[in-house]
């Protein structure tokens, strides 16, 4: 009898412990569930800055989730070609993607607004608009019909005008020029009389070398040095009017995202936010040293676009942005949101950032 009582007591105790475990962990099912996801990217595998940003994101998520969410990162062309990332994630071929929204203007013209607007927001302002100015909500609304949840996940800072083999002395020199420039910058080049071409990063060197294109813009010193564009082009022009603070994009398939428990969703969001800043920090540090190397070791000729060329490009940019804004109700709302944010940011930055840069030079 005593033995029977003891056995019952032990059973009860174990049963209780089991229940307690479940209660303490909230939901016993999801807290132990493991996910193995694929991430397709528009960048070459492990490419400096851009590709490493995606890699870094995956590593952070795995570490923060103690291995409950593992993400395998694929470079462009490994699972799907660079420009099929959007469809692959939308359709669930991969749960995640990393790239830039302006590659998807074929899906929605307003997508370009979420990378960069020529003469628009810089990196600091772009991130601020996305996270505190209503940008993210508009981005999610735009991608809703594609079954995608977007996040900001990196920024390169101000880019360069790009690489040329002839000097740009007036707007006439853009005429007939076949230049790789994606997004709205490309639209501006085309309207200025050039021929804008969109080619993924990994194919640029050969395209320029074989004369498929006459000029190109990619990113800035750090990335451009890595691709060796100084070997095939003479002049390196600035300023980066077309991409003043381009946001990189993390895409998540909406159905897949909904299957994640709340803590893993928060980890994805937090890792994206961390990488968003981390990529910019890396670019800022590496661009500085890469520019010195391009000029001093590789003899690159650094040139500034003439003021009247910049003014004409800005006039055309405003025209094009207005046309896209008129294209749909949501495009209008996005454009209005960015433009009113930029107006405020410009007024404040005139007496903060700009005034400070000026003071530092004196
Ligand atoms: Ca670029």
mmCIF file of N, CA and C in Angstrom, residues 179-275:
data_model
loop_
_atom_site.group_PDB
_atom_site.id
_atom_site.type_symbol
_atom_site.label_atom_id
_atom_site.label_comp_id
_atom_site.label_asym_id
_atom_site.label_seq_id
_atom_site.Cartn_x
_atom_site.Cartn_y
_atom_site.Cartn_z
ATOM 1 N N UNK A 179 24.596 53.927 -70.228
ATOM 2 C CA UNK A 179 25.092 53.897 -68.850
ATOM 3 C C UNK A 179 24.265 52.974 -67.968
ATOM 4 N N UNK A 180 24.961 52.138 -67.218
ATOM 5 C CA UNK A 180 24.263 51.294 -66.243
ATOM 6 C C UNK A 180 23.883 52.178 -65.064
ATOM 7 N N UNK A 181 22.599 52.435 -64.901
ATOM 8 C CA UNK A 181 22.062 53.157 -63.746
ATOM 9 C C UNK A 181 20.659 52.624 -63.501
ATOM 10 N N UNK A 182 20.436 51.939 -62.390
ATOM 11 C CA UNK A 182 19.082 51.418 -62.151
ATOM 12 C C UNK A 182 18.168 52.465 -61.527
ATOM 13 N N UNK A 183 16.913 52.105 -61.364
ATOM 14 C CA UNK A 183 15.948 52.927 -60.631
ATOM 15 C C UNK A 183 15.666 54.262 -61.284
ATOM 16 N N UNK A 184 15.307 55.227 -60.451
ATOM 17 C CA UNK A 184 14.920 56.537 -60.957
ATOM 18 C C UNK A 184 16.091 57.264 -61.610
ATOM 19 N N UNK A 185 17.305 57.015 -61.096
ATOM 20 C CA UNK A 185 18.506 57.596 -61.697
ATOM 21 C C UNK A 185 18.598 57.215 -63.166
ATOM 22 N N UNK A 186 18.243 55.970 -63.469
ATOM 23 C CA UNK A 186 18.255 55.486 -64.847
ATOM 24 C C UNK A 186 17.237 56.223 -65.702
ATOM 25 N N UNK A 187 16.057 56.459 -65.137
ATOM 26 C CA UNK A 187 15.019 57.205 -65.865
ATOM 27 C C UNK A 187 15.512 58.610 -66.204
ATOM 28 N N UNK A 188 16.243 59.193 -65.267
ATOM 29 C CA UNK A 188 16.762 60.556 -65.474
ATOM 30 C C UNK A 188 17.802 60.557 -66.599
ATOM 31 N N UNK A 189 18.705 59.568 -66.566
ATOM 32 C CA UNK A 189 19.741 59.457 -67.609
ATOM 33 C C UNK A 189 19.087 59.316 -68.987
ATOM 34 N N UNK A 190 18.049 58.479 -69.055
ATOM 35 C CA UNK A 190 17.357 58.268 -70.333
ATOM 36 C C UNK A 190 16.720 59.565 -70.827
ATOM 37 N N UNK A 191 16.060 60.292 -69.921
ATOM 38 C CA UNK A 191 15.417 61.535 -70.341
ATOM 39 C C UNK A 191 16.436 62.610 -70.707
ATOM 40 N N UNK A 192 17.627 62.501 -70.142
ATOM 41 C CA UNK A 192 18.685 63.462 -70.485
ATOM 42 C C UNK A 192 19.330 63.117 -71.829
ATOM 43 N N UNK A 193 18.843 62.037 -72.464
ATOM 44 C CA UNK A 193 19.352 61.687 -73.784
ATOM 45 C C UNK A 193 20.252 60.461 -73.805
ATOM 46 N N UNK A 194 20.526 59.915 -72.625
ATOM 47 C CA UNK A 194 21.361 58.711 -72.560
ATOM 48 C C UNK A 194 20.513 57.459 -72.690
ATOM 49 N N UNK A 195 21.154 56.316 -72.536
ATOM 50 C CA UNK A 195 20.432 55.045 -72.591
ATOM 51 C C UNK A 195 20.758 54.314 -71.291
ATOM 52 N N UNK A 196 19.772 54.280 -70.380
ATOM 53 C CA UNK A 196 20.017 53.632 -69.086
ATOM 54 C C UNK A 196 19.854 52.124 -69.216
ATOM 55 N N UNK A 197 20.778 51.409 -68.622
ATOM 56 C CA UNK A 197 20.759 49.950 -68.665
ATOM 57 C C UNK A 197 20.798 49.441 -67.227
ATOM 58 N N UNK A 198 20.020 48.391 -66.932
ATOM 59 C CA UNK A 198 20.102 47.779 -65.606
ATOM 60 C C UNK A 198 20.783 46.423 -65.743
ATOM 61 N N UNK A 199 21.947 46.313 -65.129
ATOM 62 C CA UNK A 199 22.719 45.060 -65.155
ATOM 63 C C UNK A 199 23.095 44.767 -63.705
ATOM 64 N N UNK A 200 23.038 43.523 -63.284
ATOM 65 C CA UNK A 200 23.387 43.217 -61.895
ATOM 66 C C UNK A 200 24.889 43.386 -61.685
ATOM 67 N N UNK A 201 25.287 43.618 -60.435
ATOM 68 C CA UNK A 201 26.668 43.954 -60.099
ATOM 69 C C UNK A 201 27.718 43.014 -60.682
ATOM 70 N N UNK A 202 27.464 41.712 -60.564
ATOM 71 C CA UNK A 202 28.436 40.710 -60.981
ATOM 72 C C UNK A 202 28.755 40.717 -62.469
ATOM 73 N N UNK A 203 27.897 41.343 -63.277
ATOM 74 C CA UNK A 203 28.102 41.341 -64.737
ATOM 75 C C UNK A 203 28.664 42.662 -65.254
ATOM 76 N N UNK A 204 28.848 43.621 -64.331
ATOM 77 C CA UNK A 204 29.207 44.972 -64.757
ATOM 78 C C UNK A 204 30.586 45.107 -65.395
ATOM 79 N N UNK A 205 31.575 44.455 -64.784
ATOM 80 C CA UNK A 205 32.952 44.602 -65.255
ATOM 81 C C UNK A 205 33.059 44.195 -66.726
ATOM 82 N N UNK A 206 32.524 43.018 -67.047
ATOM 83 C CA UNK A 206 32.585 42.508 -68.418
ATOM 84 C C UNK A 206 31.790 43.395 -69.372
ATOM 85 N N UNK A 207 30.624 43.863 -68.913
ATOM 86 C CA UNK A 207 29.789 44.720 -69.767
ATOM 87 C C UNK A 207 30.531 45.993 -70.151
ATOM 88 N N UNK A 208 31.269 46.558 -69.208
ATOM 89 C CA UNK A 208 32.023 47.799 -69.468
ATOM 90 C C UNK A 208 33.257 47.496 -70.327
ATOM 91 N N UNK A 209 33.896 46.397 -70.007
ATOM 92 C CA UNK A 209 35.127 46.021 -70.718
ATOM 93 C C UNK A 209 34.856 45.709 -72.192
ATOM 94 N N UNK A 210 33.720 45.086 -72.477
ATOM 95 C CA UNK A 210 33.409 44.677 -73.846
ATOM 96 C C UNK A 210 32.626 45.744 -74.608
ATOM 97 N N UNK A 211 32.370 46.891 -73.953
ATOM 98 C CA UNK A 211 31.697 47.988 -74.652
ATOM 99 C C UNK A 211 30.181 47.851 -74.745
ATOM 100 N N UNK A 212 29.598 46.924 -73.999
ATOM 101 C CA UNK A 212 28.130 46.815 -73.947
ATOM 102 C C UNK A 212 27.572 48.105 -73.332
ATOM 103 N N UNK A 213 28.327 48.663 -72.388
ATOM 104 C CA UNK A 213 27.974 49.962 -71.799
ATOM 105 C C UNK A 213 29.182 50.903 -71.878
ATOM 106 N N UNK A 214 28.892 52.228 -71.881
ATOM 107 C CA UNK A 214 29.974 53.229 -71.961
ATOM 108 C C UNK A 214 30.339 53.774 -70.584
ATOM 109 N N UNK A 215 29.396 53.651 -69.650
ATOM 110 C CA UNK A 215 29.604 54.224 -68.314
ATOM 111 C C UNK A 215 28.789 53.399 -67.327
ATOM 112 N N UNK A 216 29.142 53.516 -66.062
ATOM 113 C CA UNK A 216 28.371 52.753 -65.073
ATOM 114 C C UNK A 216 28.398 53.430 -63.723
ATOM 115 N N UNK A 217 27.358 53.201 -62.967
ATOM 116 C CA UNK A 217 27.419 53.532 -61.554
ATOM 117 C C UNK A 217 27.129 52.242 -60.816
ATOM 118 N N UNK A 218 27.874 52.021 -59.735
ATOM 119 C CA UNK A 218 27.614 50.832 -58.914
ATOM 120 C C UNK A 218 27.356 51.319 -57.501
ATOM 121 N N UNK A 219 28.362 51.537 -56.694
ATOM 122 C CA UNK A 219 28.092 52.004 -55.330
ATOM 123 C C UNK A 219 29.012 53.171 -54.989
ATOM 124 N N UNK A 220 30.181 52.841 -54.477
ATOM 125 C CA UNK A 220 31.140 53.874 -54.068
ATOM 126 C C UNK A 220 32.506 53.222 -53.974
ATOM 127 N N UNK A 221 33.507 53.952 -53.470
ATOM 128 C CA UNK A 221 34.894 53.459 -53.494
ATOM 129 C C UNK A 221 35.096 52.021 -52.985
ATOM 130 N N UNK A 222 34.516 51.670 -51.841
ATOM 131 C CA UNK A 222 34.729 50.339 -51.241
ATOM 132 C C UNK A 222 34.313 49.228 -52.205
ATOM 133 N N UNK A 223 33.106 49.297 -52.725
ATOM 134 C CA UNK A 223 32.600 48.264 -53.629
ATOM 135 C C UNK A 223 33.209 48.363 -55.028
ATOM 136 N N UNK A 224 33.422 49.588 -55.487
ATOM 137 C CA UNK A 224 33.929 49.777 -56.849
ATOM 138 C C UNK A 224 35.375 49.300 -56.966
ATOM 139 N N UNK A 225 36.137 49.498 -55.904
ATOM 140 C CA UNK A 225 37.521 48.993 -55.866
ATOM 141 C C UNK A 225 37.499 47.462 -55.892
ATOM 142 N N UNK A 226 36.578 46.860 -55.157
ATOM 143 C CA UNK A 226 36.483 45.393 -55.098
ATOM 144 C C UNK A 226 36.187 44.794 -56.473
ATOM 145 N N UNK A 227 35.399 45.489 -57.285
ATOM 146 C CA UNK A 227 35.094 44.996 -58.635
ATOM 147 C C UNK A 227 36.171 45.385 -59.654
ATOM 148 N N UNK A 228 37.072 46.273 -59.249
ATOM 149 C CA UNK A 228 38.187 46.651 -60.138
ATOM 150 C C UNK A 228 37.805 47.552 -61.292
ATOM 151 N N UNK A 229 36.795 48.421 -61.100
ATOM 152 C CA UNK A 229 36.354 49.280 -62.209
ATOM 153 C C UNK A 229 37.438 50.262 -62.656
ATOM 154 N N UNK A 230 38.411 50.530 -61.772
ATOM 155 C CA UNK A 230 39.502 51.447 -62.133
ATOM 156 C C UNK A 230 40.358 50.874 -63.276
ATOM 157 N N UNK A 231 40.246 49.549 -63.503
ATOM 158 C CA UNK A 231 41.028 48.925 -64.579
ATOM 159 C C UNK A 231 40.388 49.157 -65.954
ATOM 160 N N UNK A 232 39.107 49.532 -65.967
ATOM 161 C CA UNK A 232 38.404 49.645 -67.250
ATOM 162 C C UNK A 232 37.775 51.024 -67.481
ATOM 163 N N UNK A 233 37.940 51.931 -66.505
ATOM 164 C CA UNK A 233 37.402 53.284 -66.692
ATOM 165 C C UNK A 233 38.386 54.310 -66.144
ATOM 166 N N UNK A 234 38.400 55.474 -66.801
ATOM 167 C CA UNK A 234 39.396 56.508 -66.472
ATOM 168 C C UNK A 234 38.932 57.486 -65.401
ATOM 169 N N UNK A 235 37.666 57.909 -65.517
ATOM 170 C CA UNK A 235 37.197 58.985 -64.639
ATOM 171 C C UNK A 235 36.160 58.489 -63.637
ATOM 172 N N UNK A 236 36.324 58.972 -62.414
ATOM 173 C CA UNK A 236 35.396 58.587 -61.346
ATOM 174 C C UNK A 236 34.689 59.869 -60.889
ATOM 175 N N UNK A 237 33.407 59.975 -61.262
ATOM 176 C CA UNK A 237 32.666 61.212 -61.014
ATOM 177 C C UNK A 237 31.850 61.195 -59.722
ATOM 178 N N UNK A 238 31.711 62.370 -59.131
ATOM 179 C CA UNK A 238 30.821 62.590 -57.998
ATOM 180 C C UNK A 238 30.074 63.890 -58.262
ATOM 181 N N UNK A 239 29.010 64.262 -57.587
ATOM 182 C CA UNK A 239 28.399 63.596 -56.427
ATOM 183 C C UNK A 239 27.373 62.531 -56.832
ATOM 184 N N UNK A 240 26.993 61.726 -55.844
ATOM 185 C CA UNK A 240 26.030 60.652 -56.084
ATOM 186 C C UNK A 240 24.600 61.165 -56.051
ATOM 187 N N UNK A 241 24.272 61.970 -57.064
ATOM 188 C CA UNK A 241 22.937 62.592 -57.129
ATOM 189 C C UNK A 241 21.820 61.559 -57.227
ATOM 190 N N UNK A 242 22.102 60.406 -57.862
ATOM 191 C CA UNK A 242 21.017 59.452 -58.118
ATOM 192 C C UNK A 242 20.714 58.567 -56.909
ATOM 193 N N UNK A 243 21.729 58.329 -56.052
ATOM 194 C CA UNK A 243 21.505 57.476 -54.889
ATOM 195 C C UNK A 243 22.154 58.085 -53.642
ATOM 196 N N UNK A 244 21.472 59.067 -53.062
ATOM 197 C CA UNK A 244 22.074 59.766 -51.925
ATOM 198 C C UNK A 244 22.064 58.979 -50.611
ATOM 199 N N UNK A 245 21.190 58.007 -50.492
ATOM 200 C CA UNK A 245 21.156 57.212 -49.239
ATOM 201 C C UNK A 245 20.307 55.976 -49.437
ATOM 202 N N UNK A 246 20.719 55.128 -50.402
ATOM 203 C CA UNK A 246 19.859 54.005 -50.782
ATOM 204 C C UNK A 246 19.708 52.954 -49.683
ATOM 205 N N UNK A 247 18.466 52.622 -49.403
ATOM 206 C CA UNK A 247 18.167 51.601 -48.398
ATOM 207 C C UNK A 247 18.226 50.227 -49.047
ATOM 208 N N UNK A 248 18.873 49.293 -48.378
ATOM 209 C CA UNK A 248 18.824 47.902 -48.819
ATOM 210 C C UNK A 248 17.568 47.288 -48.217
ATOM 211 N N UNK A 249 17.120 46.233 -48.853
ATOM 212 C CA UNK A 249 15.809 45.693 -48.506
ATOM 213 C C UNK A 249 15.883 44.224 -48.095
ATOM 214 N N UNK A 250 15.235 43.914 -46.995
ATOM 215 C CA UNK A 250 15.034 42.511 -46.611
ATOM 216 C C UNK A 250 13.586 42.184 -46.914
ATOM 217 N N UNK A 251 13.382 41.140 -47.707
ATOM 218 C CA UNK A 251 12.025 40.701 -48.024
ATOM 219 C C UNK A 251 11.733 39.419 -47.261
ATOM 220 N N UNK A 252 10.539 39.318 -46.677
ATOM 221 C CA UNK A 252 10.143 38.069 -46.029
ATOM 222 C C UNK A 252 8.793 37.656 -46.607
ATOM 223 N N UNK A 253 8.699 36.391 -46.990
ATOM 224 C CA UNK A 253 7.421 35.854 -47.467
ATOM 225 C C UNK A 253 6.414 35.964 -46.325
ATOM 226 N N UNK A 254 5.269 36.560 -46.606
ATOM 227 C CA UNK A 254 4.320 36.881 -45.534
ATOM 228 C C UNK A 254 3.776 35.624 -44.841
ATOM 229 N N UNK A 255 3.447 34.604 -45.620
ATOM 230 C CA UNK A 255 2.929 33.369 -45.013
ATOM 231 C C UNK A 255 3.971 32.745 -44.097
ATOM 232 N N UNK A 256 5.223 32.725 -44.570
ATOM 233 C CA UNK A 256 6.303 32.148 -43.756
ATOM 234 C C UNK A 256 6.476 32.963 -42.478
ATOM 235 N N UNK A 257 6.443 34.296 -42.620
ATOM 236 C CA UNK A 257 6.626 35.168 -41.444
ATOM 237 C C UNK A 257 5.547 34.894 -40.405
ATOM 238 N N UNK A 258 4.318 34.680 -40.877
ATOM 239 C CA UNK A 258 3.202 34.442 -39.953
ATOM 240 C C UNK A 258 3.352 33.128 -39.190
ATOM 241 N N UNK A 259 4.116 32.179 -39.732
ATOM 242 C CA UNK A 259 4.297 30.901 -39.020
ATOM 243 C C UNK A 259 5.290 31.033 -37.861
ATOM 244 N N UNK A 260 6.067 32.125 -37.835
ATOM 245 C CA UNK A 260 7.072 32.286 -36.768
ATOM 246 C C UNK A 260 6.403 32.666 -35.454
ATOM 247 N N UNK A 261 6.883 32.092 -34.324
ATOM 248 C CA UNK A 261 6.402 32.571 -33.022
ATOM 249 C C UNK A 261 6.837 34.024 -32.806
ATOM 250 N N UNK A 262 6.185 34.715 -31.905
ATOM 251 C CA UNK A 262 6.414 36.155 -31.698
ATOM 252 C C UNK A 262 7.873 36.492 -31.410
ATOM 253 N N UNK A 263 8.557 35.640 -30.609
ATOM 254 C CA UNK A 263 9.949 35.978 -30.266
ATOM 255 C C UNK A 263 10.856 35.917 -31.500
ATOM 256 N N UNK A 264 10.610 34.959 -32.400
ATOM 257 C CA UNK A 264 11.438 34.885 -33.618
ATOM 258 C C UNK A 264 11.127 36.042 -34.569
ATOM 259 N N UNK A 265 9.862 36.443 -34.595
ATOM 260 C CA UNK A 265 9.515 37.634 -35.408
ATOM 261 C C UNK A 265 10.295 38.843 -34.897
ATOM 262 N N UNK A 266 10.346 38.976 -33.563
ATOM 263 C CA UNK A 266 11.065 40.120 -32.966
ATOM 264 C C UNK A 266 12.561 40.028 -33.255
ATOM 265 N N UNK A 267 13.086 38.807 -33.284
ATOM 266 C CA UNK A 267 14.514 38.619 -33.585
ATOM 267 C C UNK A 267 14.809 39.025 -35.029
ATOM 268 N N UNK A 268 13.948 38.645 -35.961
ATOM 269 C CA UNK A 268 14.116 39.026 -37.372
ATOM 270 C C UNK A 268 14.119 40.551 -37.480
ATOM 271 N N UNK A 269 13.148 41.177 -36.834
ATOM 272 C CA UNK A 269 13.023 42.632 -36.892
ATOM 273 C C UNK A 269 14.251 43.322 -36.289
ATOM 274 N N UNK A 270 14.705 42.806 -35.155
ATOM 275 C CA UNK A 270 15.844 43.417 -34.452
ATOM 276 C C UNK A 270 17.150 43.209 -35.227
ATOM 277 N N UNK A 271 17.323 42.020 -35.804
ATOM 278 C CA UNK A 271 18.539 41.752 -36.583
ATOM 279 C C UNK A 271 18.561 42.638 -37.834
ATOM 280 N N UNK A 272 17.407 42.845 -38.462
ATOM 281 C CA UNK A 272 17.343 43.713 -39.648
ATOM 282 C C UNK A 272 17.749 45.129 -39.267
ATOM 283 N N UNK A 273 17.248 45.573 -38.129
ATOM 284 C CA UNK A 273 17.547 46.940 -37.668
ATOM 285 C C UNK A 273 19.041 47.082 -37.351
ATOM 286 N N UNK A 274 19.612 46.030 -36.754
ATOM 287 C CA UNK A 274 21.045 46.071 -36.421
ATOM 288 C C UNK A 274 21.882 46.106 -37.692
ATOM 289 N N UNK A 275 21.518 45.280 -38.671
ATOM 290 C CA UNK A 275 22.273 45.216 -39.921
ATOM 291 C C UNK A 275 22.106 46.507 -40.720
#
